[in-house]
Amino acid sequence: MASPPTDPADAFAELGRIKLGEVALDDVLQRVAELAKRVLSTPVEVSVTLVRGGTGRTAALTDDLALDMDERQYAQGTGPCLDAAASGDLMSVPDLRVEDRWPDWTERGLKTGVGSSVSIGLPIQEAVVGALNVYARTPHAFDDDTITVLQTFAAYAAVALANAHLYDSTATLAQQMQEAMASRAVIEQAKGIIMAERRCTPDEAFAILSKVSQDSNRKLRHVAQALVDRAARKPSAS
């Protein structure tokens, strides 16, 4: 027996409780897809499309049916979810049997048993856009009230996605900065060791490191780390 649909207000509240610092971006997207499915009384499958650099991918899904319909669009470079992502608008397909805007995608949908669909654009930022895609096996599955609920839900989802993307990007940037600082620190350590051993200037020490890196075809930080490790293992003079 199918579970009763979740009240939209409860779904929105659950979405608002997501703690972005504690939940990975992929998990946020999966939660969005699952909540979108749960708010509807009509059986549907849901996916979330992200488009970065002109390339689309399905970041979350509730069933392979949604994935199949999405990937058909990515392969062809056209379809309702891609158009919705690009424009930020709603793309409604009330009945695939009479849909003629995307012939290849429509043919695929009819073969796999899709009757209607709705894709709602989720403008996240300039570099990344997305769409919430909802597929039903029956034609005319989305009446005005249902579409209104999905649009409201998509507005909440867009905020969550934008914040999650911002958090993910910030965390990645912080990690990159930390790695860069660690690399710089070990390079400075290596320069100090060379300066002490060769009685040379900082510029000369860096030139020596760079030449070893080039000659050995190893990254500069790896050469520096090896030198620091060797110095750490060298017994001190008694």
PDB file of C-alpha atoms in Angstrom:
ATOM      1  CA  MET A   1       0.000   0.000   0.000  1.00  0.00           C
ATOM      2  CA  ALA A   2       1.406   3.379  -1.022  1.00  0.00           C
ATOM      3  CA  SER A   3       2.151   5.893   1.723  1.00  0.00           C
ATOM      4  CA  PRO A   4       0.026   9.062   1.827  1.00  0.00           C
ATOM      5  CA  PRO A   5       1.742  12.117   0.364  1.00  0.00           C
ATOM      6  CA  THR A   6       3.727  14.377   2.657  1.00  0.00           C
ATOM      7  CA  ASP A   7       2.128  17.738   3.393  1.00  0.00           C
ATOM      8  CA  PRO A   8       4.033  20.375   1.364  1.00  0.00           C
ATOM      9  CA  ALA A   9       4.486  22.542   4.459  1.00  0.00           C
ATOM     10  CA  ASP A  10       6.158  19.635   6.248  1.00  0.00           C
ATOM     11  CA  ALA A  11       8.391  19.016   3.225  1.00  0.00           C
ATOM     12  CA  PHE A  12       9.412  22.679   3.103  1.00  0.00           C
ATOM     13  CA  ALA A  13      10.159  22.622   6.815  1.00  0.00           C
ATOM     14  CA  GLU A  14      12.287  19.505   6.412  1.00  0.00           C
ATOM     15  CA  LEU A  15      14.189  21.140   3.586  1.00  0.00           C
ATOM     16  CA  GLY A  16      14.779  24.183   5.744  1.00  0.00           C
ATOM     17  CA  ARG A  17      16.263  22.038   8.511  1.00  0.00           C
ATOM     18  CA  ILE A  18      19.113  20.803   6.325  1.00  0.00           C
ATOM     19  CA  LYS A  19      22.404  21.864   7.934  1.00  0.00           C
ATOM     20  CA  LEU A  20      24.682  22.519   5.004  1.00  0.00           C
ATOM     21  CA  GLY A  21      27.810  22.308   7.111  1.00  0.00           C
ATOM     22  CA  GLU A  22      26.923  18.756   8.105  1.00  0.00           C
ATOM     23  CA  VAL A  23      25.399  17.392   4.864  1.00  0.00           C
ATOM     24  CA  ALA A  24      27.333  16.744   1.647  1.00  0.00           C
ATOM     25  CA  LEU A  25      26.118  18.464  -1.508  1.00  0.00           C
ATOM     26  CA  ASP A  26      25.065  15.185  -3.148  1.00  0.00           C
ATOM     27  CA  ASP A  27      23.020  14.320  -0.077  1.00  0.00           C
ATOM     28  CA  VAL A  28      21.275  17.695  -0.216  1.00  0.00           C
ATOM     29  CA  LEU A  29      20.340  17.100  -3.850  1.00  0.00           C
ATOM     30  CA  GLN A  30      19.065  13.611  -3.068  1.00  0.00           C
ATOM     31  CA  ARG A  31      16.917  15.006  -0.254  1.00  0.00           C
ATOM     32  CA  VAL A  32      15.443  17.550  -2.666  1.00  0.00           C
ATOM     33  CA  ALA A  33      14.472  14.811  -5.144  1.00  0.00           C
ATOM     34  CA  GLU A  34      12.934  12.574  -2.492  1.00  0.00           C
ATOM     35  CA  LEU A  35      10.927  15.387  -0.920  1.00  0.00           C
ATOM     36  CA  ALA A  36       9.625  16.497  -4.309  1.00  0.00           C
ATOM     37  CA  LYS A  37       8.370  12.969  -4.933  1.00  0.00           C
ATOM     38  CA  ARG A  38       6.737  12.709  -1.535  1.00  0.00           C
ATOM     39  CA  VAL A  39       4.633  15.869  -1.796  1.00  0.00           C
ATOM     40  CA  LEU A  40       2.605  14.624  -4.772  1.00  0.00           C
ATOM     41  CA  SER A  41      -0.377  12.287  -4.601  1.00  0.00           C
ATOM     42  CA  THR A  42       0.314  11.155  -8.192  1.00  0.00           C
ATOM     43  CA  PRO A  43       3.039   8.486  -8.506  1.00  0.00           C
ATOM     44  CA  VAL A  44       6.071  10.206 -10.029  1.00  0.00           C
ATOM     45  CA  GLU A  45       9.812   9.887 -10.350  1.00  0.00           C
ATOM     46  CA  VAL A  46      12.049  12.880  -9.766  1.00  0.00           C
ATOM     47  CA  SER A  47      15.533  13.971 -10.707  1.00  0.00           C
ATOM     48  CA  VAL A  48      17.706  17.032 -10.238  1.00  0.00           C
ATOM     49  CA  THR A  49      19.758  18.205 -13.212  1.00  0.00           C
ATOM     50  CA  LEU A  50      22.842  20.376 -12.827  1.00  0.00           C
ATOM     51  CA  VAL A  51      24.392  22.082 -15.843  1.00  0.00           C
ATOM     52  CA  ARG A  52      27.957  23.340 -15.571  1.00  0.00           C
ATOM     53  CA  GLY A  53      29.924  24.626 -18.551  1.00  0.00           C
ATOM     54  CA  GLY A  54      27.171  23.555 -20.909  1.00  0.00           C
ATOM     55  CA  THR A  55      27.303  19.938 -19.725  1.00  0.00           C
ATOM     56  CA  GLY A  56      24.329  18.425 -17.916  1.00  0.00           C
ATOM     57  CA  ARG A  57      24.369  15.656 -15.340  1.00  0.00           C
ATOM     58  CA  THR A  58      21.788  14.082 -13.070  1.00  0.00           C
ATOM     59  CA  ALA A  59      22.921  14.835  -9.539  1.00  0.00           C
ATOM     60  CA  ALA A  60      20.052  13.034  -7.761  1.00  0.00           C
ATOM     61  CA  LEU A  61      17.197  10.736  -8.725  1.00  0.00           C
ATOM     62  CA  THR A  62      14.436   8.609  -7.254  1.00  0.00           C
ATOM     63  CA  ASP A  63      14.383   5.978 -10.027  1.00  0.00           C
ATOM     64  CA  ASP A  64      16.264   4.949 -13.174  1.00  0.00           C
ATOM     65  CA  LEU A  65      13.272   6.066 -15.245  1.00  0.00           C
ATOM     66  CA  ALA A  66      14.116   9.684 -14.438  1.00  0.00           C
ATOM     67  CA  LEU A  67      17.795   9.089 -15.126  1.00  0.00           C
ATOM     68  CA  ASP A  68      17.018   7.543 -18.523  1.00  0.00           C
ATOM     69  CA  MET A  69      14.857  10.495 -19.536  1.00  0.00           C
ATOM     70  CA  ASP A  70      17.501  12.981 -18.390  1.00  0.00           C
ATOM     71  CA  GLU A  71      20.403  11.259 -20.112  1.00  0.00           C
ATOM     72  CA  ARG A  72      18.505  11.145 -23.399  1.00  0.00           C
ATOM     73  CA  GLN A  73      18.440  14.929 -23.266  1.00  0.00           C
ATOM     74  CA  TYR A  74      22.123  15.236 -22.400  1.00  0.00           C
ATOM     75  CA  ALA A  75      23.025  13.012 -25.355  1.00  0.00           C
ATOM     76  CA  GLN A  76      20.912  15.080 -27.754  1.00  0.00           C
ATOM     77  CA  GLY A  77      21.753  18.438 -26.198  1.00  0.00           C
ATOM     78  CA  THR A  78      18.087  19.397 -26.031  1.00  0.00           C
ATOM     79  CA  GLY A  79      14.992  18.674 -23.972  1.00  0.00           C
ATOM     80  CA  PRO A  80      12.685  20.171 -21.343  1.00  0.00           C
ATOM     81  CA  CYS A  81      15.059  19.854 -18.391  1.00  0.00           C
ATOM     82  CA  LEU A  82      17.922  21.508 -20.291  1.00  0.00           C
ATOM     83  CA  ASP A  83      15.631  24.287 -21.529  1.00  0.00           C
ATOM     84  CA  ALA A  84      14.272  24.818 -18.020  1.00  0.00           C
ATOM     85  CA  ALA A  85      17.791  24.949 -16.568  1.00  0.00           C
ATOM     86  CA  ALA A  86      18.933  27.440 -19.213  1.00  0.00           C
ATOM     87  CA  SER A  87      15.926  29.737 -18.904  1.00  0.00           C
ATOM     88  CA  GLY A  88      14.974  29.284 -15.252  1.00  0.00           C
ATOM     89  CA  ASP A  89      11.388  28.773 -16.427  1.00  0.00           C
ATOM     90  CA  LEU A  90       8.850  25.960 -16.166  1.00  0.00           C
ATOM     91  CA  MET A  91       8.697  23.476 -19.028  1.00  0.00           C
ATOM     92  CA  SER A  92       5.451  21.507 -18.968  1.00  0.00           C
ATOM     93  CA  VAL A  93       4.762  18.470 -21.136  1.00  0.00           C
ATOM     94  CA  PRO A  94       1.090  17.604 -20.446  1.00  0.00           C
ATOM     95  CA  ASP A  95       0.931  14.683 -22.895  1.00  0.00           C
ATOM     96  CA  LEU A  96       3.934  13.080 -24.600  1.00  0.00           C
ATOM     97  CA  ARG A  97       1.639  11.578 -27.235  1.00  0.00           C
ATOM     98  CA  VAL A  98       1.125  15.019 -28.804  1.00  0.00           C
ATOM     99  CA  GLU A  99       4.432  16.668 -27.849  1.00  0.00           C
ATOM    100  CA  ASP A 100       6.513  17.809 -30.851  1.00  0.00           C
ATOM    101  CA  ARG A 101       9.173  20.162 -29.412  1.00  0.00           C
ATOM    102  CA  TRP A 102      11.700  17.403 -28.663  1.00  0.00           C
ATOM    103  CA  PRO A 103      10.908  14.465 -31.000  1.00  0.00           C
ATOM    104  CA  ASP A 104      13.762  12.155 -29.992  1.00  0.00           C
ATOM    105  CA  TRP A 105      13.187  12.618 -26.266  1.00  0.00           C
ATOM    106  CA  THR A 106       9.422  12.235 -26.712  1.00  0.00           C
ATOM    107  CA  GLU A 107       9.862   8.978 -28.608  1.00  0.00           C
ATOM    108  CA  ARG A 108      12.096   7.634 -25.857  1.00  0.00           C
ATOM    109  CA  GLY A 109       9.601   8.644 -23.202  1.00  0.00           C
ATOM    110  CA  LEU A 110       6.696   6.928 -24.909  1.00  0.00           C
ATOM    111  CA  LYS A 111       8.736   3.723 -25.216  1.00  0.00           C
ATOM    112  CA  THR A 112       9.610   3.775 -21.515  1.00  0.00           C
ATOM    113  CA  GLY A 113       6.052   4.570 -20.419  1.00  0.00           C
ATOM    114  CA  VAL A 114       6.243   8.267 -19.556  1.00  0.00           C
ATOM    115  CA  GLY A 115       2.974  10.118 -20.077  1.00  0.00           C
ATOM    116  CA  SER A 116       3.747  13.652 -18.891  1.00  0.00           C
ATOM    117  CA  SER A 117       6.455  15.694 -17.217  1.00  0.00           C
ATOM    118  CA  VAL A 118       7.317  19.004 -15.618  1.00  0.00           C
ATOM    119  CA  SER A 119      10.774  20.592 -15.394  1.00  0.00           C
ATOM    120  CA  ILE A 120      11.310  23.704 -13.279  1.00  0.00           C
ATOM    121  CA  GLY A 121      14.460  25.786 -13.617  1.00  0.00           C
ATOM    122  CA  LEU A 122      16.604  26.255 -10.511  1.00  0.00           C
ATOM    123  CA  PRO A 123      18.882  29.251 -11.074  1.00  0.00           C
ATOM    124  CA  ILE A 124      21.788  28.650  -8.695  1.00  0.00           C
ATOM    125  CA  GLN A 125      24.475  30.982 -10.003  1.00  0.00           C
ATOM    126  CA  GLU A 126      25.967  32.053 -13.310  1.00  0.00           C
ATOM    127  CA  ALA A 127      28.368  29.121 -13.529  1.00  0.00           C
ATOM    128  CA  VAL A 128      25.882  26.436 -12.493  1.00  0.00           C
ATOM    129  CA  VAL A 129      22.166  26.139 -13.250  1.00  0.00           C
ATOM    130  CA  GLY A 130      19.755  23.299 -12.664  1.00  0.00           C
ATOM    131  CA  ALA A 131      16.272  21.913 -12.987  1.00  0.00           C
ATOM    132  CA  LEU A 132      13.876  19.886 -10.895  1.00  0.00           C
ATOM    133  CA  ASN A 133      12.370  17.238 -13.180  1.00  0.00           C
ATOM    134  CA  VAL A 134       9.182  15.315 -12.405  1.00  0.00           C
ATOM    135  CA  TYR A 135       8.028  12.413 -14.613  1.00  0.00           C
ATOM    136  CA  ALA A 136       4.639  10.687 -14.467  1.00  0.00           C
ATOM    137  CA  ARG A 137       3.486   7.582 -16.330  1.00  0.00           C
ATOM    138  CA  THR A 138       0.048   9.035 -17.025  1.00  0.00           C
ATOM    139  CA  PRO A 139      -0.782  11.942 -19.354  1.00  0.00           C
ATOM    140  CA  HIS A 140      -2.081  15.160 -17.788  1.00  0.00           C
ATOM    141  CA  ALA A 141      -0.772  14.153 -14.365  1.00  0.00           C
ATOM    142  CA  PHE A 142       0.036  17.718 -13.329  1.00  0.00           C
ATOM    143  CA  ASP A 143      -2.929  20.030 -12.823  1.00  0.00           C
ATOM    144  CA  ASP A 144      -2.604  23.709 -11.957  1.00  0.00           C
ATOM    145  CA  ASP A 145      -2.614  23.083  -8.215  1.00  0.00           C
ATOM    146  CA  THR A 146       0.093  20.427  -8.519  1.00  0.00           C
ATOM    147  CA  ILE A 147       2.265  22.698 -10.638  1.00  0.00           C
ATOM    148  CA  THR A 148       1.817  25.505  -8.109  1.00  0.00           C
ATOM    149  CA  VAL A 149       3.002  23.190  -5.330  1.00  0.00           C
ATOM    150  CA  LEU A 150       6.012  22.150  -7.412  1.00  0.00           C
ATOM    151  CA  GLN A 151       6.889  25.746  -8.220  1.00  0.00           C
ATOM    152  CA  THR A 152       6.746  26.691  -4.561  1.00  0.00           C
ATOM    153  CA  PHE A 153       8.783  23.640  -3.647  1.00  0.00           C
ATOM    154  CA  ALA A 154      11.305  24.447  -6.396  1.00  0.00           C
ATOM    155  CA  ALA A 155      11.769  27.920  -4.919  1.00  0.00           C
ATOM    156  CA  TYR A 156      12.765  26.353  -1.610  1.00  0.00           C
ATOM    157  CA  ALA A 157      14.908  23.797  -3.406  1.00  0.00           C
ATOM    158  CA  ALA A 158      16.698  26.513  -5.387  1.00  0.00           C
ATOM    159  CA  VAL A 159      17.697  28.284  -2.168  1.00  0.00           C
ATOM    160  CA  ALA A 160      18.943  25.042  -0.635  1.00  0.00           C
ATOM    161  CA  LEU A 161      20.859  24.166  -3.797  1.00  0.00           C
ATOM    162  CA  ALA A 162      22.402  27.628  -4.063  1.00  0.00           C
ATOM    163  CA  ASN A 163      23.500  27.579  -0.428  1.00  0.00           C
ATOM    164  CA  ALA A 164      24.794  24.031  -0.717  1.00  0.00           C
ATOM    165  CA  HIS A 165      26.732  24.907  -3.851  1.00  0.00           C
ATOM    166  CA  LEU A 166      28.166  28.000  -2.158  1.00  0.00           C
ATOM    167  CA  TYR A 167      29.161  25.960   0.887  1.00  0.00           C
ATOM    168  CA  ASP A 168      30.694  23.246  -1.285  1.00  0.00           C
ATOM    169  CA  SER A 169      32.622  25.784  -3.362  1.00  0.00           C
ATOM    170  CA  THR A 170      33.821  27.616  -0.248  1.00  0.00           C
ATOM    171  CA  ALA A 171      34.931  24.374   1.383  1.00  0.00           C
ATOM    172  CA  THR A 172      36.795  23.362  -1.779  1.00  0.00           C
ATOM    173  CA  LEU A 173      38.468  26.769  -1.972  1.00  0.00           C
ATOM    174  CA  ALA A 174      39.478  26.560   1.677  1.00  0.00           C
ATOM    175  CA  GLN A 175      41.003  23.116   1.110  1.00  0.00           C
ATOM    176  CA  GLN A 176      42.907  24.368  -1.930  1.00  0.00           C
ATOM    177  CA  MET A 177      44.204  27.353   0.025  1.00  0.00           C
ATOM    178  CA  GLN A 178      45.262  25.096   2.882  1.00  0.00           C
ATOM    179  CA  GLU A 179      47.131  22.823   0.487  1.00  0.00           C
ATOM    180  CA  ALA A 180      48.787  25.820  -1.175  1.00  0.00           C
ATOM    181  CA  MET A 181      49.897  27.192   2.189  1.00  0.00           C
ATOM    182  CA  ALA A 182      51.264  23.794   3.220  1.00  0.00           C
ATOM    183  CA  SER A 183      53.185  23.544  -0.066  1.00  0.00           C
ATOM    184  CA  ARG A 184      54.620  27.018   0.382  1.00  0.00           C
ATOM    185  CA  ALA A 185      55.668  26.199   3.937  1.00  0.00           C
ATOM    186  CA  VAL A 186      57.550  23.046   2.951  1.00  0.00           C
ATOM    187  CA  ILE A 187      59.218  24.858   0.038  1.00  0.00           C
ATOM    188  CA  GLU A 188      60.408  27.583   2.419  1.00  0.00           C
ATOM    189  CA  GLN A 189      61.734  24.887   4.765  1.00  0.00           C
ATOM    190  CA  ALA A 190      63.622  23.250   1.918  1.00  0.00           C
ATOM    191  CA  LYS A 191      65.065  26.599   0.838  1.00  0.00           C
ATOM    192  CA  GLY A 192      66.316  27.151   4.392  1.00  0.00           C
ATOM    193  CA  ILE A 193      68.037  23.778   4.419  1.00  0.00           C
ATOM    194  CA  ILE A 194      69.748  24.480   1.080  1.00  0.00           C
ATOM    195  CA  MET A 195      70.785  27.968   2.214  1.00  0.00           C
ATOM    196  CA  ALA A 196      72.373  26.480   5.332  1.00  0.00           C
ATOM    197  CA  GLU A 197      74.153  23.720   3.403  1.00  0.00           C
ATOM    198  CA  ARG A 198      75.252  25.785   0.382  1.00  0.00           C
ATOM    199  CA  ARG A 199      75.679  29.182   2.039  1.00  0.00           C
ATOM    200  CA  CYS A 200      73.558  30.682  -0.723  1.00  0.00           C
ATOM    201  CA  THR A 201      70.817  33.277  -1.064  1.00  0.00           C
ATOM    202  CA  PRO A 202      67.048  32.487  -0.997  1.00  0.00           C
ATOM    203  CA  ASP A 203      66.836  33.032  -4.774  1.00  0.00           C
ATOM    204  CA  GLU A 204      69.725  30.678  -5.392  1.00  0.00           C
ATOM    205  CA  ALA A 205      68.181  28.063  -3.103  1.00  0.00           C
ATOM    206  CA  PHE A 206      64.898  28.273  -4.992  1.00  0.00           C
ATOM    207  CA  ALA A 207      66.743  27.952  -8.314  1.00  0.00           C
ATOM    208  CA  ILE A 208      68.398  24.769  -7.040  1.00  0.00           C
ATOM    209  CA  LEU A 209      65.050  23.321  -5.998  1.00  0.00           C
ATOM    210  CA  SER A 210      63.517  24.232  -9.343  1.00  0.00           C
ATOM    211  CA  LYS A 211      66.344  22.587 -11.286  1.00  0.00           C
ATOM    212  CA  VAL A 212      66.029  19.359  -9.288  1.00  0.00           C
ATOM    213  CA  SER A 213      62.278  19.418  -9.899  1.00  0.00           C
ATOM    214  CA  GLN A 214      62.748  19.875 -13.636  1.00  0.00           C
ATOM    215  CA  ASP A 215      65.537  17.320 -13.976  1.00  0.00           C
ATOM    216  CA  SER A 216      63.663  14.662 -11.993  1.00  0.00           C
ATOM    217  CA  ASN A 217      60.258  15.472 -13.519  1.00  0.00           C
ATOM    218  CA  ARG A 218      58.744  15.818 -10.059  1.00  0.00           C
ATOM    219  CA  LYS A 219      56.583  18.570  -8.645  1.00  0.00           C
ATOM    220  CA  LEU A 220      58.439  21.261  -6.737  1.00  0.00           C
ATOM    221  CA  ARG A 221      56.586  20.566  -3.493  1.00  0.00           C
ATOM    222  CA  HIS A 222      57.443  16.856  -3.707  1.00  0.00           C
ATOM    223  CA  VAL A 223      61.138  17.656  -4.156  1.00  0.00           C
ATOM    224  CA  ALA A 224      60.975  20.067  -1.234  1.00  0.00           C
ATOM    225  CA  GLN A 225      59.158  17.536   0.980  1.00  0.00           C
ATOM    226  CA  ALA A 226      61.745  14.860   0.206  1.00  0.00           C
ATOM    227  CA  LEU A 227      64.549  17.247   1.196  1.00  0.00           C
ATOM    228  CA  VAL A 228      62.810  18.195   4.443  1.00  0.00           C
ATOM    229  CA  ASP A 229      62.155  14.523   5.263  1.00  0.00           C
ATOM    230  CA  ARG A 230      65.801  13.658   4.608  1.00  0.00           C
ATOM    231  CA  ALA A 231      66.952  16.470   6.888  1.00  0.00           C
ATOM    232  CA  ALA A 232      64.576  15.289   9.616  1.00  0.00           C
ATOM    233  CA  ARG A 233      66.060  11.769   9.467  1.00  0.00           C
ATOM    234  CA  LYS A 234      69.663  13.006   9.510  1.00  0.00           C
ATOM    235  CA  PRO A 235      71.160  12.635  12.989  1.00  0.00           C
ATOM    236  CA  SER A 236      72.263  15.889  14.528  1.00  0.00           C
ATOM    237  CA  ALA A 237      75.954  16.460  15.219  1.00  0.00           C
ATOM    238  CA  SER A 238      76.946  15.609  18.784  1.00  0.00           C
TER     239      SER A 238
END
